[in-house]
């Protein structure tokens, strides 16, 4: 069922427009000459300062090098590569994701433990960095 527009609503619109006061002309402003802008001193890009202790390449023990490679890499990269290894070989415990099940290579890194928590893992790995 379509409803027709009411004639009263149409009549109100022109009346509302008629009630508005006439727009006044804006007064002319004096045009100022634009002052030449000073050239801004070139700013150096503020590079985030990396903590040099984390970014320093570390020498890996032969046991850890068997898992992630022998090249000296920073601590942060060691952790990333260990996690890549864990996920690639599906060594994260299914029931408790905080636990890491060690395979033959990781058990050697973990000091003979077959299962460690992810927090304990970083502590055990740090013993293999120098």
Tab-separated table of N, CA and C in Angstrom:
chain	number	residue	atom	x	y	z
A	1	UNK	N	0.828	-1.164	0.000
A	1	UNK	CA	0.000	0.000	0.000
A	1	UNK	C	0.886	1.245	0.000
A	2	UNK	N	0.831	2.012	-1.071
A	2	UNK	CA	1.650	3.216	-1.179
A	2	UNK	C	0.908	4.385	-0.576
A	3	UNK	N	1.626	5.197	0.158
A	3	UNK	CA	0.973	6.371	0.735
A	3	UNK	C	1.347	7.596	-0.082
A	4	UNK	N	0.398	8.423	-0.320
A	4	UNK	CA	0.624	9.645	-1.098
A	4	UNK	C	1.158	10.727	-0.176
A	5	UNK	N	1.957	11.620	-0.731
A	5	UNK	CA	2.486	12.709	0.073
A	5	UNK	C	1.357	13.664	0.417
A	6	UNK	N	1.438	14.189	1.563
A	6	UNK	CA	0.419	15.125	1.999
A	6	UNK	C	0.693	16.484	1.361
A	7	UNK	N	-0.346	17.161	0.882
A	7	UNK	CA	-0.135	18.471	0.271
A	7	UNK	C	0.377	19.503	1.271
A	8	UNK	N	0.088	19.336	2.542
A	8	UNK	CA	0.517	20.305	3.546
A	8	UNK	C	2.041	20.268	3.684
A	9	UNK	N	2.647	19.071	3.584
A	9	UNK	CA	4.093	18.950	3.712
A	9	UNK	C	4.779	19.661	2.564
A	10	UNK	N	4.227	19.556	1.368
A	10	UNK	CA	4.810	20.228	0.209
A	10	UNK	C	4.689	21.738	0.361
A	11	UNK	N	3.610	22.211	0.956
A	11	UNK	CA	3.398	23.641	1.110
A	11	UNK	C	4.334	24.234	2.151
A	12	UNK	N	4.789	23.437	3.143
A	12	UNK	CA	5.639	23.955	4.203
A	12	UNK	C	7.040	24.270	3.689
A	13	UNK	N	7.526	23.482	2.749
A	13	UNK	CA	8.889	23.680	2.273
A	13	UNK	C	9.100	25.053	1.656
A	14	UNK	N	8.260	25.511	0.737
A	14	UNK	CA	8.489	26.845	0.187
A	14	UNK	C	8.353	27.932	1.255
A	15	UNK	N	7.491	27.729	2.218
A	15	UNK	CA	7.296	28.729	3.260
A	15	UNK	C	8.545	28.824	4.127
A	16	UNK	N	9.181	27.695	4.399
A	16	UNK	CA	10.386	27.701	5.223
A	16	UNK	C	11.507	28.420	4.500
A	17	UNK	N	11.578	28.229	3.186
A	17	UNK	CA	12.617	28.894	2.408
A	17	UNK	C	12.396	30.397	2.389
A	18	UNK	N	11.146	30.824	2.399
A	18	UNK	CA	10.842	32.246	2.343
A	18	UNK	C	11.190	32.929	3.659
A	19	UNK	N	11.204	32.229	4.783
A	19	UNK	CA	11.455	32.826	6.083
A	19	UNK	C	12.932	33.130	6.307
A	20	UNK	N	13.833	32.491	5.534
A	20	UNK	CA	15.261	32.702	5.753
A	20	UNK	C	15.627	34.131	5.364
A	21	UNK	N	16.464	34.788	6.159
A	21	UNK	CA	16.883	36.150	5.801
A	21	UNK	C	17.819	36.091	4.601
A	22	UNK	N	17.841	37.142	3.872
A	22	UNK	CA	18.697	37.197	2.689
A	22	UNK	C	20.151	37.158	3.129
A	23	UNK	N	20.975	36.443	2.388
A	23	UNK	CA	22.389	36.336	2.722
A	23	UNK	C	23.062	37.674	2.481
A	24	UNK	N	23.865	38.110	3.435
A	24	UNK	CA	24.568	39.382	3.306
A	24	UNK	C	25.877	39.132	2.558
A	25	UNK	N	26.268	40.084	1.824
A	25	UNK	CA	27.534	39.978	1.098
A	25	UNK	C	28.668	40.137	2.091
A	26	UNK	N	29.666	39.295	1.959
A	26	UNK	CA	30.817	39.356	2.859
A	26	UNK	C	31.606	40.617	2.566
A	27	UNK	N	32.041	41.314	3.603
A	27	UNK	CA	32.817	42.534	3.365
A	27	UNK	C	34.156	42.180	2.718
A	28	UNK	N	34.598	43.000	1.837
A	28	UNK	CA	35.858	42.745	1.136
A	28	UNK	C	36.999	42.938	2.111
A	29	UNK	N	37.915	41.991	2.131
A	29	UNK	CA	39.060	42.072	3.030
A	29	UNK	C	40.254	42.561	2.245
A	30	UNK	N	41.107	43.254	2.939
A	30	UNK	CA	42.334	43.707	2.295
A	30	UNK	C	43.238	42.489	2.101
A	31	UNK	N	43.740	42.346	0.899
A	31	UNK	CA	44.576	41.201	0.593
A	31	UNK	C	45.991	41.511	1.037
A	32	UNK	N	46.522	40.661	1.921
A	32	UNK	CA	47.884	40.843	2.412
A	32	UNK	C	48.830	40.092	1.500
A	33	UNK	N	49.986	40.637	1.333
A	33	UNK	CA	51.006	39.934	0.547
A	33	UNK	C	51.521	38.779	1.397
A	34	UNK	N	51.589	37.636	0.797
A	34	UNK	CA	52.037	36.460	1.537
A	34	UNK	C	53.512	36.606	1.862
A	35	UNK	N	53.828	36.453	3.134
A	35	UNK	CA	55.220	36.559	3.554
A	35	UNK	C	55.960	35.303	3.113
A	36	UNK	N	57.161	35.447	2.594
A	36	UNK	CA	57.897	34.257	2.165
A	36	UNK	C	58.207	33.368	3.369
A	37	UNK	N	57.974	32.084	3.201
A	37	UNK	CA	58.199	31.152	4.303
A	37	UNK	C	59.675	30.816	4.383
A	38	UNK	N	60.143	30.683	5.623
A	38	UNK	CA	61.530	30.301	5.815
A	38	UNK	C	61.675	28.825	5.505
A	39	UNK	N	62.773	28.463	4.912
A	39	UNK	CA	63.025	27.057	4.610
A	39	UNK	C	63.288	26.340	5.930
A	40	UNK	N	62.542	25.302	6.153
A	40	UNK	CA	62.703	24.546	7.385
A	40	UNK	C	64.029	23.800	7.351
A	41	UNK	N	64.674	23.773	8.489
A	41	UNK	CA	65.947	23.049	8.566
A	41	UNK	C	65.671	21.571	8.349
A	42	UNK	N	66.473	20.905	7.525
A	42	UNK	CA	66.209	19.485	7.277
A	42	UNK	C	66.369	18.685	8.562
A	43	UNK	N	65.329	17.954	8.887
A	43	UNK	CA	65.347	17.146	10.107
A	43	UNK	C	65.841	15.753	9.772
A	44	UNK	N	66.626	15.232	10.659
A	44	UNK	CA	67.091	13.862	10.470
A	44	UNK	C	65.960	12.930	10.873
A	45	UNK	N	65.793	11.873	10.111
A	45	UNK	CA	64.764	10.896	10.442
A	45	UNK	C	65.168	10.219	11.743
A	46	UNK	N	64.309	10.301	12.721
A	46	UNK	CA	64.608	9.702	14.016
A	46	UNK	C	64.428	8.194	13.914
A	47	UNK	N	65.516	7.505	13.746
A	47	UNK	CA	65.462	6.045	13.648
A	47	UNK	C	65.300	5.490	15.059
A	48	UNK	N	64.456	4.474	15.210
A	48	UNK	CA	64.302	3.899	16.537
A	48	UNK	C	65.624	3.273	16.975
A	49	UNK	N	66.001	3.584	18.182
A	49	UNK	CA	67.268	3.061	18.682
A	49	UNK	C	67.064	1.610	19.109
A	50	UNK	N	67.806	0.725	18.492
A	50	UNK	CA	67.719	-0.686	18.834
A	50	UNK	C	68.624	-0.948	20.026
A	51	UNK	N	68.181	-1.816	20.888
A	51	UNK	CA	68.995	-2.200	22.020
A	51	UNK	C	70.145	-3.034	21.482
A	52	UNK	N	71.349	-2.515	21.570
A	52	UNK	CA	72.488	-3.182	20.944
A	52	UNK	C	72.758	-4.555	21.541
A	53	UNK	N	72.360	-4.784	22.776
A	53	UNK	CA	72.573	-6.103	23.378
A	53	UNK	C	71.730	-7.162	22.670
A	54	UNK	N	70.525	-6.794	22.252
A	54	UNK	CA	69.671	-7.754	21.548
A	54	UNK	C	70.087	-7.925	20.096
A	55	UNK	N	70.647	-6.868	19.508
A	55	UNK	CA	70.959	-6.902	18.087
A	55	UNK	C	72.382	-7.398	17.796
A	56	UNK	N	73.161	-7.617	18.830
A	56	UNK	CA	74.533	-8.090	18.642
A	56	UNK	C	74.523	-9.543	18.177
A	57	UNK	N	75.196	-9.843	17.074
A	57	UNK	CA	75.248	-11.244	16.624
A	57	UNK	C	75.938	-12.125	17.665
A	58	UNK	N	75.305	-13.222	17.983
A	58	UNK	CA	75.820	-14.146	18.991
A	58	UNK	C	76.360	-15.401	18.313
A	59	UNK	N	77.388	-15.970	18.899
A	59	UNK	CA	77.940	-17.228	18.409
A	59	UNK	C	77.129	-18.365	19.025
A	60	UNK	N	76.705	-19.301	18.199
A	60	UNK	CA	75.869	-20.404	18.666
A	60	UNK	C	76.724	-21.620	19.019
A	61	UNK	N	76.262	-22.380	20.000
A	61	UNK	CA	76.950	-23.622	20.332
A	61	UNK	C	76.703	-24.623	19.203
A	62	UNK	N	77.554	-25.642	19.063
A	62	UNK	CA	77.350	-26.638	18.008
A	62	UNK	C	75.995	-27.357	18.123
A	63	UNK	N	75.509	-27.551	19.348
A	63	UNK	CA	74.217	-28.225	19.567
A	63	UNK	C	73.077	-27.366	19.021
A	64	UNK	N	73.105	-26.067	19.318
A	64	UNK	CA	72.064	-25.155	18.838
A	64	UNK	C	72.213	-24.907	17.336
A	65	UNK	N	73.453	-24.875	16.856
A	65	UNK	CA	73.706	-24.672	15.426
A	65	UNK	C	73.127	-25.818	14.605
A	66	UNK	N	73.034	-27.008	15.160
A	66	UNK	CA	72.448	-28.153	14.451
A	66	UNK	C	70.954	-27.940	14.227
A	67	UNK	N	70.325	-27.117	15.063
A	67	UNK	CA	68.880	-26.874	14.951
A	67	UNK	C	68.592	-25.698	14.015
A	68	UNK	N	69.296	-24.576	14.190
A	68	UNK	CA	68.927	-23.358	13.460
A	68	UNK	C	69.984	-22.839	12.495
A	69	UNK	N	71.129	-23.456	12.422
A	69	UNK	CA	72.188	-22.992	11.514
A	69	UNK	C	73.360	-22.434	12.293
A	70	UNK	N	74.521	-22.382	11.644
A	70	UNK	CA	75.755	-22.022	12.342
A	70	UNK	C	76.099	-20.544	12.281
A	71	UNK	N	75.449	-19.759	11.457
A	71	UNK	CA	75.802	-18.344	11.304
A	71	UNK	C	75.501	-17.570	12.586
A	72	UNK	N	76.382	-16.650	12.984
A	72	UNK	CA	76.108	-15.805	14.154
A	72	UNK	C	74.903	-14.898	13.878
A	73	UNK	N	73.927	-14.919	14.767
A	73	UNK	CA	72.715	-14.110	14.612
A	73	UNK	C	72.325	-13.512	15.963
A	74	UNK	N	71.546	-12.425	15.979
A	74	UNK	CA	71.107	-11.813	17.244
A	74	UNK	C	70.155	-12.722	18.029
A	75	UNK	N	70.044	-12.444	19.306
A	75	UNK	CA	69.163	-13.231	20.196
A	75	UNK	C	67.728	-13.285	19.672
A	76	UNK	N	67.244	-12.151	19.186
A	76	UNK	CA	65.863	-12.104	18.714
A	76	UNK	C	65.654	-13.066	17.554
A	77	UNK	N	66.639	-13.145	16.661
A	77	UNK	CA	66.536	-14.052	15.513
A	77	UNK	C	66.647	-15.507	15.950
A	78	UNK	N	67.441	-15.761	16.985
A	78	UNK	CA	67.566	-17.128	17.506
A	78	UNK	C	66.195	-17.610	17.969
A	79	UNK	N	65.500	-16.763	18.721
A	79	UNK	CA	64.178	-17.128	19.228
A	79	UNK	C	63.209	-17.356	18.073
A	80	UNK	N	63.243	-16.488	17.061
A	80	UNK	CA	62.354	-16.648	15.902
A	80	UNK	C	62.628	-17.960	15.186
A	81	UNK	N	63.908	-18.281	15.002
A	81	UNK	CA	64.254	-19.513	14.279
A	81	UNK	C	63.878	-20.754	15.070
A	82	UNK	N	64.019	-20.695	16.386
A	82	UNK	CA	63.606	-21.830	17.227
A	82	UNK	C	62.101	-22.048	17.081
A	83	UNK	N	61.319	-20.958	17.105
A	83	UNK	CA	59.865	-21.082	16.961
A	83	UNK	C	59.493	-21.593	15.572
A	84	UNK	N	60.224	-21.163	14.545
A	84	UNK	CA	59.967	-21.703	13.202
A	84	UNK	C	60.197	-23.214	13.189
A	85	UNK	N	61.271	-23.652	13.841
A	85	UNK	CA	61.596	-25.083	13.905
A	85	UNK	C	60.501	-25.847	14.647
A	86	UNK	N	60.060	-25.284	15.771
A	86	UNK	CA	59.018	-25.933	16.582
A	86	UNK	C	57.726	-26.062	15.788
A	87	UNK	N	57.325	-25.001	15.114
A	87	UNK	CA	56.069	-25.043	14.351
A	87	UNK	C	56.185	-25.933	13.119
A	88	UNK	N	57.344	-25.923	12.466
A	88	UNK	CA	57.544	-26.750	11.278
A	88	UNK	C	57.448	-28.234	11.617
A	89	UNK	N	58.007	-28.601	12.763
A	89	UNK	CA	58.010	-30.011	13.178
A	89	UNK	C	56.857	-30.352	14.129
A	90	UNK	N	55.957	-29.404	14.354
A	90	UNK	CA	54.772	-29.592	15.210
A	90	UNK	C	55.150	-30.136	16.583
A	91	UNK	N	56.029	-29.420	17.249
A	91	UNK	CA	56.522	-29.850	18.559
A	91	UNK	C	55.812	-29.171	19.726
A	92	UNK	N	54.903	-28.268	19.429
A	92	UNK	CA	54.139	-27.625	20.493
A	92	UNK	C	53.075	-28.603	20.974
A	93	UNK	N	52.965	-28.770	22.294
A	93	UNK	CA	52.015	-29.723	22.861
A	93	UNK	C	50.588	-29.316	22.492
A	94	UNK	N	49.795	-30.261	22.015
A	94	UNK	CA	48.417	-29.962	21.592
A	94	UNK	C	47.522	-29.602	22.769
A	95	UNK	N	47.668	-30.295	23.896
A	95	UNK	CA	46.807	-30.047	25.050
A	95	UNK	C	47.182	-28.750	25.762
A	96	UNK	N	48.473	-28.509	25.932
A	96	UNK	CA	48.948	-27.320	26.635
A	96	UNK	C	49.946	-26.612	25.727
A	97	UNK	N	49.495	-25.584	25.043
A	97	UNK	CA	50.305	-24.898	24.030
A	97	UNK	C	51.546	-24.223	24.610
A	98	UNK	N	51.604	-24.059	25.941
A	98	UNK	CA	52.779	-23.438	26.551
A	98	UNK	C	53.951	-24.410	26.651
A	99	UNK	N	53.688	-25.679	26.446
A	99	UNK	CA	54.739	-26.692	26.574
A	99	UNK	C	55.288	-27.064	25.203
A	100	UNK	N	56.604	-27.276	25.146
A	100	UNK	CA	57.293	-27.659	23.918
A	100	UNK	C	57.819	-29.071	24.112
A	101	UNK	N	57.428	-29.975	23.207
A	101	UNK	CA	57.924	-31.339	23.235
A	101	UNK	C	59.207	-31.386	22.404
A	102	UNK	N	60.274	-31.866	23.002
A	102	UNK	CA	61.547	-31.874	22.300
A	102	UNK	C	61.721	-33.102	21.424
A	103	UNK	N	62.285	-32.895	20.222
A	103	UNK	CA	62.703	-34.030	19.403
A	103	UNK	C	64.178	-34.275	19.746
A	104	UNK	N	64.857	-35.143	19.010
A	104	UNK	CA	66.238	-35.508	19.335
A	104	UNK	C	67.156	-34.280	19.391
A	105	UNK	N	67.001	-33.360	18.439
A	105	UNK	CA	67.861	-32.174	18.411
A	105	UNK	C	67.545	-31.218	19.556
A	106	UNK	N	66.257	-31.004	19.824
A	106	UNK	CA	65.889	-30.049	20.871
A	106	UNK	C	66.165	-30.594	22.264
A	107	UNK	N	66.074	-31.885	22.462
A	107	UNK	CA	66.371	-32.452	23.776
A	107	UNK	C	67.817	-32.138	24.147
A	108	UNK	N	68.719	-32.177	23.166
A	108	UNK	CA	70.110	-31.820	23.421
A	108	UNK	C	70.235	-30.345	23.806
A	109	UNK	N	69.462	-29.487	23.151
A	109	UNK	CA	69.481	-28.060	23.472
A	109	UNK	C	68.875	-27.818	24.842
A	110	UNK	N	67.829	-28.571	25.184
A	110	UNK	CA	67.111	-28.401	26.447
A	110	UNK	C	67.807	-29.085	27.621
A	111	UNK	N	68.988	-29.593	27.431
A	111	UNK	CA	69.726	-30.212	28.535
A	111	UNK	C	69.163	-31.556	28.938
A	112	UNK	N	68.626	-32.314	28.011
A	112	UNK	CA	68.118	-33.653	28.302
A	112	UNK	C	66.641	-33.701	28.668
A	113	UNK	N	65.980	-32.556	28.793
A	113	UNK	CA	64.553	-32.545	29.143
A	113	UNK	C	63.726	-32.821	27.894
A	114	UNK	N	62.732	-33.683	28.015
A	114	UNK	CA	61.887	-34.024	26.871
A	114	UNK	C	60.789	-32.985	26.650
A	115	UNK	N	60.388	-32.291	27.720
A	115	UNK	CA	59.340	-31.276	27.596
A	115	UNK	C	59.688	-30.089	28.486
A	116	UNK	N	59.601	-28.887	27.904
A	116	UNK	CA	59.869	-27.658	28.660
A	116	UNK	C	58.787	-26.634	28.345
A	117	UNK	N	58.622	-25.663	29.245
A	117	UNK	CA	57.664	-24.591	28.966
A	117	UNK	C	58.338	-23.587	28.042
A	118	UNK	N	57.535	-22.786	27.357
A	118	UNK	CA	58.105	-21.811	26.422
A	118	UNK	C	58.959	-20.775	27.147
A	119	UNK	N	58.669	-20.527	28.416
A	119	UNK	CA	59.442	-19.556	29.186
A	119	UNK	C	60.769	-20.159	29.624
A	120	UNK	N	60.745	-21.416	29.987
A	120	UNK	CA	61.966	-22.111	30.368
A	120	UNK	C	62.866	-22.309	29.143
A	121	UNK	N	62.249	-22.456	27.987
A	121	UNK	CA	62.990	-22.672	26.754
A	121	UNK	C	63.976	-21.535	26.488
A	122	UNK	N	63.555	-20.291	26.658
A	122	UNK	CA	64.452	-19.160	26.392
A	122	UNK	C	65.630	-19.161	27.362
A	123	UNK	N	65.384	-19.576	28.581
A	123	UNK	CA	66.459	-19.660	29.574
A	123	UNK	C	67.462	-20.734	29.168
A	124	UNK	N	66.962	-21.866	28.710
A	124	UNK	CA	67.845	-22.956	28.315
A	124	UNK	C	68.628	-22.627	27.045
A	125	UNK	N	68.018	-21.881	26.132
A	125	UNK	CA	68.689	-21.504	24.889
A	125	UNK	C	69.807	-20.507	25.163
A	126	UNK	N	69.610	-19.617	26.124
A	126	UNK	CA	70.621	-18.592	26.396
A	126	UNK	C	71.947	-19.204	26.832
A	127	UNK	N	71.925	-20.412	27.378
A	127	UNK	CA	73.161	-21.085	27.765
A	127	UNK	C	73.979	-21.489	26.527
A	128	UNK	N	73.338	-21.559	25.363
A	128	UNK	CA	74.009	-21.964	24.123
A	128	UNK	C	74.481	-20.775	23.295
A	129	UNK	N	74.330	-19.566	23.820
A	129	UNK	CA	74.756	-18.358	23.106
A	129	UNK	C	75.985	-17.760	23.783
A	130	UNK	N	76.917	-17.286	22.987
A	130	UNK	CA	78.079	-16.613	23.560
A	130	UNK	C	78.538	-15.485	22.652
